[in-house]
Each structure stands twice: as C-alpha cells, then as structure tokens.
PDB file of C-alpha atoms in Angstrom:
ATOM      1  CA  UNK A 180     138.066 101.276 109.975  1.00  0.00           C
ATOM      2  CA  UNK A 181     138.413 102.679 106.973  1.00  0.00           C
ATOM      3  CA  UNK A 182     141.343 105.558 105.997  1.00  0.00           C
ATOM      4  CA  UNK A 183     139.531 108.994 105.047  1.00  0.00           C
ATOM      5  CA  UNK A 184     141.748 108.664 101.773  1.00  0.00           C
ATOM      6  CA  UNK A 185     140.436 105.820  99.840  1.00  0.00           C
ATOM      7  CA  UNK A 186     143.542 105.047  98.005  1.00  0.00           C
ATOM      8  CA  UNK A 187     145.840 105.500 101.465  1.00  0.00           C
ATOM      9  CA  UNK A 188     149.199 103.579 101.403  1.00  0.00           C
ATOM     10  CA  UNK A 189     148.428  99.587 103.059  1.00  0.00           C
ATOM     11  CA  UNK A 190     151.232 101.014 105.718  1.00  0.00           C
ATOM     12  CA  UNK A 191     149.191 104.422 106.173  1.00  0.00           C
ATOM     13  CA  UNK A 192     145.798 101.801 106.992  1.00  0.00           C
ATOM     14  CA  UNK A 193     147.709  99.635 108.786  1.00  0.00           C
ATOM     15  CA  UNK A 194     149.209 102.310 111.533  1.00  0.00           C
ATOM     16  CA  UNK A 195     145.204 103.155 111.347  1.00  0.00           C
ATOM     17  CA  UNK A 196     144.515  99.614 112.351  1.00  0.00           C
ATOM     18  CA  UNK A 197     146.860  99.499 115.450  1.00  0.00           C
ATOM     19  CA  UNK A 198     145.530 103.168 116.670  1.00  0.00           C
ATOM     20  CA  UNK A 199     141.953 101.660 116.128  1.00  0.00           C
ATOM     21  CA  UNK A 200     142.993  97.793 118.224  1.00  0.00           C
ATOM     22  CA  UNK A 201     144.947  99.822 120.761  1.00  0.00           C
ATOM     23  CA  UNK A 202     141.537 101.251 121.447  1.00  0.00           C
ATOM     24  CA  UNK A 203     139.274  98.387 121.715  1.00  0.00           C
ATOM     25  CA  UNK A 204     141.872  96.377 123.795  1.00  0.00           C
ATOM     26  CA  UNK A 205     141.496  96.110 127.092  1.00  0.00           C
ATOM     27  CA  UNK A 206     145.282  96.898 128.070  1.00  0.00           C
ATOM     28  CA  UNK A 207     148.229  98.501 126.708  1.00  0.00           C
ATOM     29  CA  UNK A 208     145.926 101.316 125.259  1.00  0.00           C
ATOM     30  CA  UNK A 209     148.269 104.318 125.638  1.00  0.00           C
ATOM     31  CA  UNK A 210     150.839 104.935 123.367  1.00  0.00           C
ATOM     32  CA  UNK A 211     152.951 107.762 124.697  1.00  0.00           C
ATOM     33  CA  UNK A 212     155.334 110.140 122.520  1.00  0.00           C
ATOM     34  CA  UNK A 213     157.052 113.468 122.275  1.00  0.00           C
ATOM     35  CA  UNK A 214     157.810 115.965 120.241  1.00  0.00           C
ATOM     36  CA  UNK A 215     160.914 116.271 119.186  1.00  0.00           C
ATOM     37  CA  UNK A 216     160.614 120.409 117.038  1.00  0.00           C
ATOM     38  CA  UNK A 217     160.077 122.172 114.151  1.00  0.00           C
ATOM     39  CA  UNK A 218     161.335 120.800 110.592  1.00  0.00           C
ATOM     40  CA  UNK A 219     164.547 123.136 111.289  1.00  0.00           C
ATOM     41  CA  UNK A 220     165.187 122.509 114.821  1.00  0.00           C
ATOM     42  CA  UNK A 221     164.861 118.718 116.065  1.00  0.00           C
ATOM     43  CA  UNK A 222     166.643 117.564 119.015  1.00  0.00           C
ATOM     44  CA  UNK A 223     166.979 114.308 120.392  1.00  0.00           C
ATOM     45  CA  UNK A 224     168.029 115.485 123.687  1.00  0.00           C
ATOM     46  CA  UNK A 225     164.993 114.964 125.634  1.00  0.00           C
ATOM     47  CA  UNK A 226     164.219 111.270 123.552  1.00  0.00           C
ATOM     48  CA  UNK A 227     167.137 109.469 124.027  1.00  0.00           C
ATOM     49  CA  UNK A 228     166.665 110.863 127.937  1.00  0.00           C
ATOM     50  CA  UNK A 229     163.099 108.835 128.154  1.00  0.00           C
ATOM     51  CA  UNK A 230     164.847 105.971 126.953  1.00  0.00           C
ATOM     52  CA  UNK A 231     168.391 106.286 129.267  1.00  0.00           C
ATOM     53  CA  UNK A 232     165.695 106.350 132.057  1.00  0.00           C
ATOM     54  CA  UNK A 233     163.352 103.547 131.037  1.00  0.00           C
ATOM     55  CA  UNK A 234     164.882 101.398 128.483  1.00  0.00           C
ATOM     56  CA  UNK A 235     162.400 102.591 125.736  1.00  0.00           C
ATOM     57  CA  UNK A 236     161.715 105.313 123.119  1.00  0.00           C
ATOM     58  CA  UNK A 237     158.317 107.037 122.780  1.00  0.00           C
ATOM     59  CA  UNK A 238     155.657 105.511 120.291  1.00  0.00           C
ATOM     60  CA  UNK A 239     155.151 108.701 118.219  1.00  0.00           C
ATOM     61  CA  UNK A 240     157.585 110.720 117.174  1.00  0.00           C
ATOM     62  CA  UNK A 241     156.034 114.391 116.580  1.00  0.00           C
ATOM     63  CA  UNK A 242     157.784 117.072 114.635  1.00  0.00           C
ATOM     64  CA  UNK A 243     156.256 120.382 113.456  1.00  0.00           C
ATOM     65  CA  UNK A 244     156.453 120.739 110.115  1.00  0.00           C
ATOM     66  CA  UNK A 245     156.261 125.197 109.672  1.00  0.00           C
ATOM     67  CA  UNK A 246     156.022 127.577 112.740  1.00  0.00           C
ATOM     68  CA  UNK A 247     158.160 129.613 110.472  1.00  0.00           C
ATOM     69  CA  UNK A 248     158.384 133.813 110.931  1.00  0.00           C
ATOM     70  CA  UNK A 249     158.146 134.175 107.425  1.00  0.00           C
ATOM     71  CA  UNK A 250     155.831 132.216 104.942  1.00  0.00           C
ATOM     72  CA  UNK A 251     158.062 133.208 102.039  1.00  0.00           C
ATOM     73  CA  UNK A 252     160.845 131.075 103.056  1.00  0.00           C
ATOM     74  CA  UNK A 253     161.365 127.680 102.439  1.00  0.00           C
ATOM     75  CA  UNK A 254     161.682 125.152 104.590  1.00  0.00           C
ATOM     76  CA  UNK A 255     164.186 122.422 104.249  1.00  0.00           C
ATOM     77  CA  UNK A 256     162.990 118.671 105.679  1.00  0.00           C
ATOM     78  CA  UNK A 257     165.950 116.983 105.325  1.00  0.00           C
ATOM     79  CA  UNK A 258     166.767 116.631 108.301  1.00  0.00           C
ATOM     80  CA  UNK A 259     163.006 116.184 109.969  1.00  0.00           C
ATOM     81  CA  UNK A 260     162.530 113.735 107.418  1.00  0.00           C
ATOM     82  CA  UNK A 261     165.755 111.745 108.159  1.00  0.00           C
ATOM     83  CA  UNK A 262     164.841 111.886 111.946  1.00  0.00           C
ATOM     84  CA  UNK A 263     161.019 110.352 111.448  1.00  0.00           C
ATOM     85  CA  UNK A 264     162.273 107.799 108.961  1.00  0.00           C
ATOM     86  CA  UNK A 265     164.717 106.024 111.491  1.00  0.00           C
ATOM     87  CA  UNK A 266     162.299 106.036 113.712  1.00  0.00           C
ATOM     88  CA  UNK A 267     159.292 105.056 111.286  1.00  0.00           C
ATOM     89  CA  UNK A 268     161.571 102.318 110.249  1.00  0.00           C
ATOM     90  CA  UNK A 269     162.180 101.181 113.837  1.00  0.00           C
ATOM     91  CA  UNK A 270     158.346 100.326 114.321  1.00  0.00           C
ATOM     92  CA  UNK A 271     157.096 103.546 115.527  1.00  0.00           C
ATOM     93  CA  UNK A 272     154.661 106.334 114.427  1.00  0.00           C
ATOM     94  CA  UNK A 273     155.158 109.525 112.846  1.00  0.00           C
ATOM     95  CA  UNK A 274     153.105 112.627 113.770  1.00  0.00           C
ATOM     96  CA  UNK A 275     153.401 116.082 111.651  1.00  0.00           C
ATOM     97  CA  UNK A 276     151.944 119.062 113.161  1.00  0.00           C
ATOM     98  CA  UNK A 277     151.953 122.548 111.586  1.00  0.00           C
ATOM     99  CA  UNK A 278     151.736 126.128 112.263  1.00  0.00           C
ATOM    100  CA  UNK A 279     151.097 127.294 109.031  1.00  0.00           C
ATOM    101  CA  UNK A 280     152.154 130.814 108.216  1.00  0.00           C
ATOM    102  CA  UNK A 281     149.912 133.529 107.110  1.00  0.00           C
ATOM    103  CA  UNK A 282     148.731 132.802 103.316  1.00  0.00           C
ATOM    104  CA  UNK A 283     147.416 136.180 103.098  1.00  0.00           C
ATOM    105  CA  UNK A 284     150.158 138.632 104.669  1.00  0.00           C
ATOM    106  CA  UNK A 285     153.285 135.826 104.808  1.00  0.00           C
ATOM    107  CA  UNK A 286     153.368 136.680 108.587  1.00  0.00           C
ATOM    108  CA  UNK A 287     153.850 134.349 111.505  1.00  0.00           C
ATOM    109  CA  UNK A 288     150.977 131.656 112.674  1.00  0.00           C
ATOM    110  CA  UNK A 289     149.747 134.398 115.237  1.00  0.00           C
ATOM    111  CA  UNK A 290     149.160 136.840 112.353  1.00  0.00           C
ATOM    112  CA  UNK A 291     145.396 136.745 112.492  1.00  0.00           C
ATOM    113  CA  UNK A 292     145.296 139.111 109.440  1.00  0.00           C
ATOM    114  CA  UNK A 293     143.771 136.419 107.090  1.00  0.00           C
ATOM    115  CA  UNK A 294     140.409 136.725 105.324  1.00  0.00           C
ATOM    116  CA  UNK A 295     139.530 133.384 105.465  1.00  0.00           C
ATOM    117  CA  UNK A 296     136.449 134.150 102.232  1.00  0.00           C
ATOM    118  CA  UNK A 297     139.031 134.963 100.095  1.00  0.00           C
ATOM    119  CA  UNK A 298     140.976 131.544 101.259  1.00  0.00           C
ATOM    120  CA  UNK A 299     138.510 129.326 100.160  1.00  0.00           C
ATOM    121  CA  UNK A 300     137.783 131.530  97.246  1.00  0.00           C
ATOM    122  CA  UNK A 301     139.262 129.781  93.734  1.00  0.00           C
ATOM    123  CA  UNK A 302     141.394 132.280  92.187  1.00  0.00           C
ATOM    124  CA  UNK A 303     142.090 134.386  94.508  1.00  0.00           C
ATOM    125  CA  UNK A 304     145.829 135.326  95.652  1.00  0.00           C
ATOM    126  CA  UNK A 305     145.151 134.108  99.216  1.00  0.00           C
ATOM    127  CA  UNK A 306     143.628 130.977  97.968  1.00  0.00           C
ATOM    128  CA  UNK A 307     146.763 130.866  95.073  1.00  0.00           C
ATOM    129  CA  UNK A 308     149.184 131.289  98.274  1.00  0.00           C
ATOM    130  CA  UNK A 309     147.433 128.965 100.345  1.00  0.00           C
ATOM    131  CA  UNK A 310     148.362 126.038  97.769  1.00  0.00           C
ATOM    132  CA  UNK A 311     151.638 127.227  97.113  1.00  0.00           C
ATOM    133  CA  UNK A 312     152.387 126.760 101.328  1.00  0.00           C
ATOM    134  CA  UNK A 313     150.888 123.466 100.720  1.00  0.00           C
ATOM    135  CA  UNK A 314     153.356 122.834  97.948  1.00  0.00           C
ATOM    136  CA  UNK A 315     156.055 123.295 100.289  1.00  0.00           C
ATOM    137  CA  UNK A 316     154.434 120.924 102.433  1.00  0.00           C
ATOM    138  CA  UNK A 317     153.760 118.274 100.056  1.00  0.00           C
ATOM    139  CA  UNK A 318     157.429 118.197  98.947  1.00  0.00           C
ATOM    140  CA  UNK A 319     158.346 116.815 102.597  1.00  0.00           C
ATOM    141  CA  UNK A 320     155.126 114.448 102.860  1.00  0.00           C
ATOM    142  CA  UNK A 321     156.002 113.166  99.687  1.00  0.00           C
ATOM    143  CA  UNK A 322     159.505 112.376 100.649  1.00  0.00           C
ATOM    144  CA  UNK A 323     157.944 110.676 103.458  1.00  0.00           C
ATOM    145  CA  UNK A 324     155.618 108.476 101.526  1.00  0.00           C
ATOM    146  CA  UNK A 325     158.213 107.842  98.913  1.00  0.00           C
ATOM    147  CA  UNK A 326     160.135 106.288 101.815  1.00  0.00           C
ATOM    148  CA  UNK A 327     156.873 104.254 103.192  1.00  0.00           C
ATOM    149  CA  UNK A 328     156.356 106.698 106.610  1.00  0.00           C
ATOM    150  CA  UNK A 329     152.611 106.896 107.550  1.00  0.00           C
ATOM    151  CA  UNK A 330     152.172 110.079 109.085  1.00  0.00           C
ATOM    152  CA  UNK A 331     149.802 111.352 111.651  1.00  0.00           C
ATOM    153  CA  UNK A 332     148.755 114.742 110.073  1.00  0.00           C
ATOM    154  CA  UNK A 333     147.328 117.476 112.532  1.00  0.00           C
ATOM    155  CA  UNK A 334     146.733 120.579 110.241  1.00  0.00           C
ATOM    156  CA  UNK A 335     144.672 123.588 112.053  1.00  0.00           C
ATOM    157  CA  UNK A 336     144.366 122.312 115.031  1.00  0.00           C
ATOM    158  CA  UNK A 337     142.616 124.199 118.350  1.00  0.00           C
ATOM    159  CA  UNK A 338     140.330 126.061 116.054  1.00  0.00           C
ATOM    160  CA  UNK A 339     137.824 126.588 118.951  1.00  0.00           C
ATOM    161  CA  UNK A 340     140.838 128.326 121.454  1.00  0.00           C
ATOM    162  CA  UNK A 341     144.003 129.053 120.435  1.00  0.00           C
ATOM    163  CA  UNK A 342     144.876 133.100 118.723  1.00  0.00           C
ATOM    164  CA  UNK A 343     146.508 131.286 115.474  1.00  0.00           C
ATOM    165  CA  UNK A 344     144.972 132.831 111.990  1.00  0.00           C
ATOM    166  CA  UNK A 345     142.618 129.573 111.236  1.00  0.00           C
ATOM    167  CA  UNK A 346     140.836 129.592 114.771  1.00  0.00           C
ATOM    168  CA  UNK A 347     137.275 130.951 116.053  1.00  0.00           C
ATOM    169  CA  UNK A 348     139.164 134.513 117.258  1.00  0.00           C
ATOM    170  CA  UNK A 349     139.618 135.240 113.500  1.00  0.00           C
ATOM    171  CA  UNK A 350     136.803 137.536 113.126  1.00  0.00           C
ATOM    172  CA  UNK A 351     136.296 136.373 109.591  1.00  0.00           C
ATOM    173  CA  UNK A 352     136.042 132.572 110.349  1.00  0.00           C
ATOM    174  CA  UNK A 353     132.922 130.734 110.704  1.00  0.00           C
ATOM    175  CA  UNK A 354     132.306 126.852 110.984  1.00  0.00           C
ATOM    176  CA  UNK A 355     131.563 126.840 107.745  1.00  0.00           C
ATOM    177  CA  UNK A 356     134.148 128.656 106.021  1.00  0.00           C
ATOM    178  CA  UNK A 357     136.704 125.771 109.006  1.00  0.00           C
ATOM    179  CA  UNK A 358     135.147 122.599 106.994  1.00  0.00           C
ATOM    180  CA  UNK A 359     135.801 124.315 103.486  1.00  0.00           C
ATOM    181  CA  UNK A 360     139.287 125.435 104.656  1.00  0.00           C
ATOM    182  CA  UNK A 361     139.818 121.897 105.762  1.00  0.00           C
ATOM    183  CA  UNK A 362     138.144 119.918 102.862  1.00  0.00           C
ATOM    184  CA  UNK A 363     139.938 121.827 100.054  1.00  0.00           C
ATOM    185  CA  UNK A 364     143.571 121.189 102.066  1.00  0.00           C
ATOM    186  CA  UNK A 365     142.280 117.433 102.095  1.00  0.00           C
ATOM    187  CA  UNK A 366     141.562 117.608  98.339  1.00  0.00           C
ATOM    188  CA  UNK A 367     144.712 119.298  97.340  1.00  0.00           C
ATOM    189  CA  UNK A 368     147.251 117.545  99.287  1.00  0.00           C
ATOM    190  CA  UNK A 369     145.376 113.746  98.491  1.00  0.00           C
ATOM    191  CA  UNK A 370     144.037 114.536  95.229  1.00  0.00           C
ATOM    192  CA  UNK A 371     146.122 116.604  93.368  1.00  0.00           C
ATOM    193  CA  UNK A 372     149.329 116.726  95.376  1.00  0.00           C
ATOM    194  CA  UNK A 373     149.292 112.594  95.865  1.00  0.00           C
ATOM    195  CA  UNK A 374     149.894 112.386  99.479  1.00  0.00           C
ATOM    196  CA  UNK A 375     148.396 109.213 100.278  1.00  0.00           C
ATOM    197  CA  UNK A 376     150.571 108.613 103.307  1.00  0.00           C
ATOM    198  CA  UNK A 377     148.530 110.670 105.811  1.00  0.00           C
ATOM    199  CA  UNK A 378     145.757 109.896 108.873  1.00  0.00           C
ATOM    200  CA  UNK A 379     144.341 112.834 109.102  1.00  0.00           C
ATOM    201  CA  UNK A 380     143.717 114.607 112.754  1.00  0.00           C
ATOM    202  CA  UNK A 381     141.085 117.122 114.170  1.00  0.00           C
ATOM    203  CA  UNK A 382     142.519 118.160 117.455  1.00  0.00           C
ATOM    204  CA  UNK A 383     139.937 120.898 118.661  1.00  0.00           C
ATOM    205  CA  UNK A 384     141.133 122.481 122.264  1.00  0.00           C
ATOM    206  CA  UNK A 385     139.702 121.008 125.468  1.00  0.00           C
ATOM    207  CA  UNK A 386     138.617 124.443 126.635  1.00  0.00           C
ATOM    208  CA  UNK A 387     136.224 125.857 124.487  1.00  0.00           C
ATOM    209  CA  UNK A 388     135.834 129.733 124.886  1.00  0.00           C
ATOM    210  CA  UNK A 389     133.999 129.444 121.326  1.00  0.00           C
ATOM    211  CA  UNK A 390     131.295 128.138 122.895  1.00  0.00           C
ATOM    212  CA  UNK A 391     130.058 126.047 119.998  1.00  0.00           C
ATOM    213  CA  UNK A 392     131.436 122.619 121.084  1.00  0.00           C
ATOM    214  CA  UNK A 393     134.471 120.620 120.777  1.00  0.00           C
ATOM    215  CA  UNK A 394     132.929 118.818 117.395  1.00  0.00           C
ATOM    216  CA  UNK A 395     131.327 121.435 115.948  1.00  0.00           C
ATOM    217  CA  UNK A 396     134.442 122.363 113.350  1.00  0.00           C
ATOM    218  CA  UNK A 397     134.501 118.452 112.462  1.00  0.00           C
ATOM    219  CA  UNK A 398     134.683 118.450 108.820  1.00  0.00           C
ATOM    220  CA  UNK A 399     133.114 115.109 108.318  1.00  0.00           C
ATOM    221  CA  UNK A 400     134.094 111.638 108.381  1.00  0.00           C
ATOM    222  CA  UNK A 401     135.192 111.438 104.684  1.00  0.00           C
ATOM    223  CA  UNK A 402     137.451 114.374 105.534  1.00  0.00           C
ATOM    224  CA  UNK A 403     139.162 112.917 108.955  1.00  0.00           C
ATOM    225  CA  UNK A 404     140.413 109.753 110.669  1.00  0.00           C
ATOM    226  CA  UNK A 405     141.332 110.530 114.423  1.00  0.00           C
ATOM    227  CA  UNK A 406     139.779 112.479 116.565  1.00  0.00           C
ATOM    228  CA  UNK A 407     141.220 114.373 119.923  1.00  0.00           C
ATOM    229  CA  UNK A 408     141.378 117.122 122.044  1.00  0.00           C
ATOM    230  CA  UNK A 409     144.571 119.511 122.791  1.00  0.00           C
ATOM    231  CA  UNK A 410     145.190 119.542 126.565  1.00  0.00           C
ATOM    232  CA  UNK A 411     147.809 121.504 128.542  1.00  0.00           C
ATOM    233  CA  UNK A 412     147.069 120.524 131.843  1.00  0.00           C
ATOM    234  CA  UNK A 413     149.608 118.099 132.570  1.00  0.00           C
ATOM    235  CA  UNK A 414     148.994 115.346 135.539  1.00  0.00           C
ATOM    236  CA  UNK A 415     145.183 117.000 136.317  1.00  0.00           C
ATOM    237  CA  UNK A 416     143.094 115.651 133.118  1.00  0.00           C
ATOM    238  CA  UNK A 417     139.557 114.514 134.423  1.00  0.00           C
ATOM    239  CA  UNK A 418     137.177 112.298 132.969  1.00  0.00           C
ATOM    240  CA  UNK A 419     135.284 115.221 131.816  1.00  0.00           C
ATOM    241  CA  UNK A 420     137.987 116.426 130.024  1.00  0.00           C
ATOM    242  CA  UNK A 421     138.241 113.375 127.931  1.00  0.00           C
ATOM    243  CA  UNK A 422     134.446 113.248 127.593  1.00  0.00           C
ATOM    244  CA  UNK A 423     134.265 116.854 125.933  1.00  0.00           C
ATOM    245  CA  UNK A 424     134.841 115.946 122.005  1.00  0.00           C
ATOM    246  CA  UNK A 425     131.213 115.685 122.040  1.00  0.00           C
TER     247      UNK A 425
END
C-alpha cells in the first residue's frame, strides 16, 4: 500500500508496510501502546510500569503535540522529540496527536469560536494563522524526520462527536469545508513545509451524534493512510463498534 505522500521517507512506507502485514496476518495483529502527554508534559511513569509488569514496552508511543491554553505561545519539542526518538530508535512507532488551538481567537481546543470559511479562505487572517500554528508544528515534525522517526499523524480527529473547534458542533463546519480544512493542512505541511515523515490518520468517533456516518468526513485516499475510530469504552468494544467506519 501506497503512502498518501508520494515522496514519504522509505522508513515512513515501511512502518506503513508493518501496520498494513500486521493486518492481513493471521496472528499477532494488535499492537498495543500508550500515551505518554502533551509536547510539555511527558511522563514515563505509567510506560516503564507496563514493562516492570510484563517484560515489554508498548508498540506506539503517542504524545500530543498542542493542547495548549494559548495558541500564541510556543511550544518547545525538545523534550517530546527526545522521548519518541529513543523509542523510534528502539524499533517502535511514533504517534503525534494534536489539539490544535483556536486559529481564529488563539483560545483553547474547546474554543468553538472559529469560522471555519474564513479558514480555508487564502488570505485571510484565520487562514494566515492557521499556517503559522502549522509552522510551529512543522518545526517539531521536521526535527523528527531529520532524525528518521515515522510518525503516525492524527490531526482533527472525532470531527463527528467531540465539542473541539474543527468538529460537526461548530455551527460553521460542513463536510465539505472538513475535507478542505484537511487537504490544505496535507498540502502545507507535505508540500510546502517538507514533512515527508508522516502516515496520516482519520480517527472519526465511534458514536456518531452527527448522524452522517463515521466516513463521511474522509478526505480521500490521496489525502489519508489509516483509518480508525476513537473509542472510550474500555473492556466493552463490540463487533459493531469496530464495524462502524463504514
């Protein structure tokens, strides 16, 4: 399988290739991991306790790479970076989620004040803010790729659930205006920015209060490379739940 980015790193299609032969094998087909915290805040704690208990680490490492109060700070990666390198370099997977900030007001991820027209709009300060978050981002990503890290990227993820400023309960989001959002951060951080390091996740919710359907928001094949569903309900997933992505 193909990478969404044509000119992906050979690591960055080769973590694609064990995801994608995990899958088709008929045992050892779950790769488990944890997330270890935001950019600023990673701990350890709980990861070296899976592997005191069971003589192994976790697959994927995850770490969230905003959730910041403020989207005109800066974040620092050092130390996020650091953390998914060592464990990159020990053989496993990398996974980057983020809770963007507000582009429009610089408010927290739950600040649904966000136009999400004037986003996608060229030219406009939202849309001029928008890339300058992603600039931030792309300075850690970078770092990454300059140190050969694959990363699992999960950008706006439960679109069709969760009260964050890029999901269905902004009143000024449509499908349409989701696979723009989505395509134009593709384009900016591949194309221009050069992050060719990145498998690129749609993680829609597995409830769907929406009511369009989990793949609905899908921004298209040439825009994605995993597909899954967010799912908080511990120990009680049924095979429903893991049959709603369609």
């Amino acid at each position: 399988v193909a990478t969404a980015d044509q000119n992906a790193t050979a690591r960055t299609q080769a973590v694609l290739d064990l995801i994608t032969s995990n899958a088709e094998s008929t045992t050892n087909r779950v790769m488990s991991g944890e997330h270890v915290g935001n950019y600023s805040s990673v701990s350890l704690t709980n990861w070296n306790g899976v592997n005191t208990k069971t003589s192994h680490y976790p697959a994927i490492m995850g770490v969230d790479y905003d959730a910041r109060s403020s989207g005109t700070s800066t974040p620092d990666y050092t130390t996020a970076s650091q953390t998914l390198t060592a464990h990159a370099s020990a053989g496993g997977v990398v996974s980057i989620s983020i809770h963007a900030a507000n582009p429009q007001t610089n408010g927290s991820y739950t600040d649904m004040t966000c136009d999400i027209g004037n986003l996608i709009t060229p030219g406009h300060a939202v849309y001029n803010n928008w890339r300058a978050t992603l600039d931030k981002y792309a300075t850690g990503l970078l770092t990454l790729q300059a140190w050969n890290v694959p990363v699992l990227f999960r950008p706006f993820h439960e679109m069709n659930n969760s009260t964050f400023w890029w999901t269905f309960r902004n009143t000024t989001m449509t499908v349409a205006r989701y696979k723009t959002m989505w395509q134009q951060t593709f384009d900016y951080l591949v194309n221009t920015k050069g992050c060719h390091n990145l498998l690129w996740c749609y993680s829609a919710h597995v409830s769907d209060p929406a009511g369009l359907g989990r793949a609905a928001w899908y921004p298209g094949d040439a825009y994605a490379d995993l597909v899954g569903l967010s799912d908080y309900k511990g120990a009680t997933v049924t095979t429903s739940d893991k049959n709603n992505i369609a």
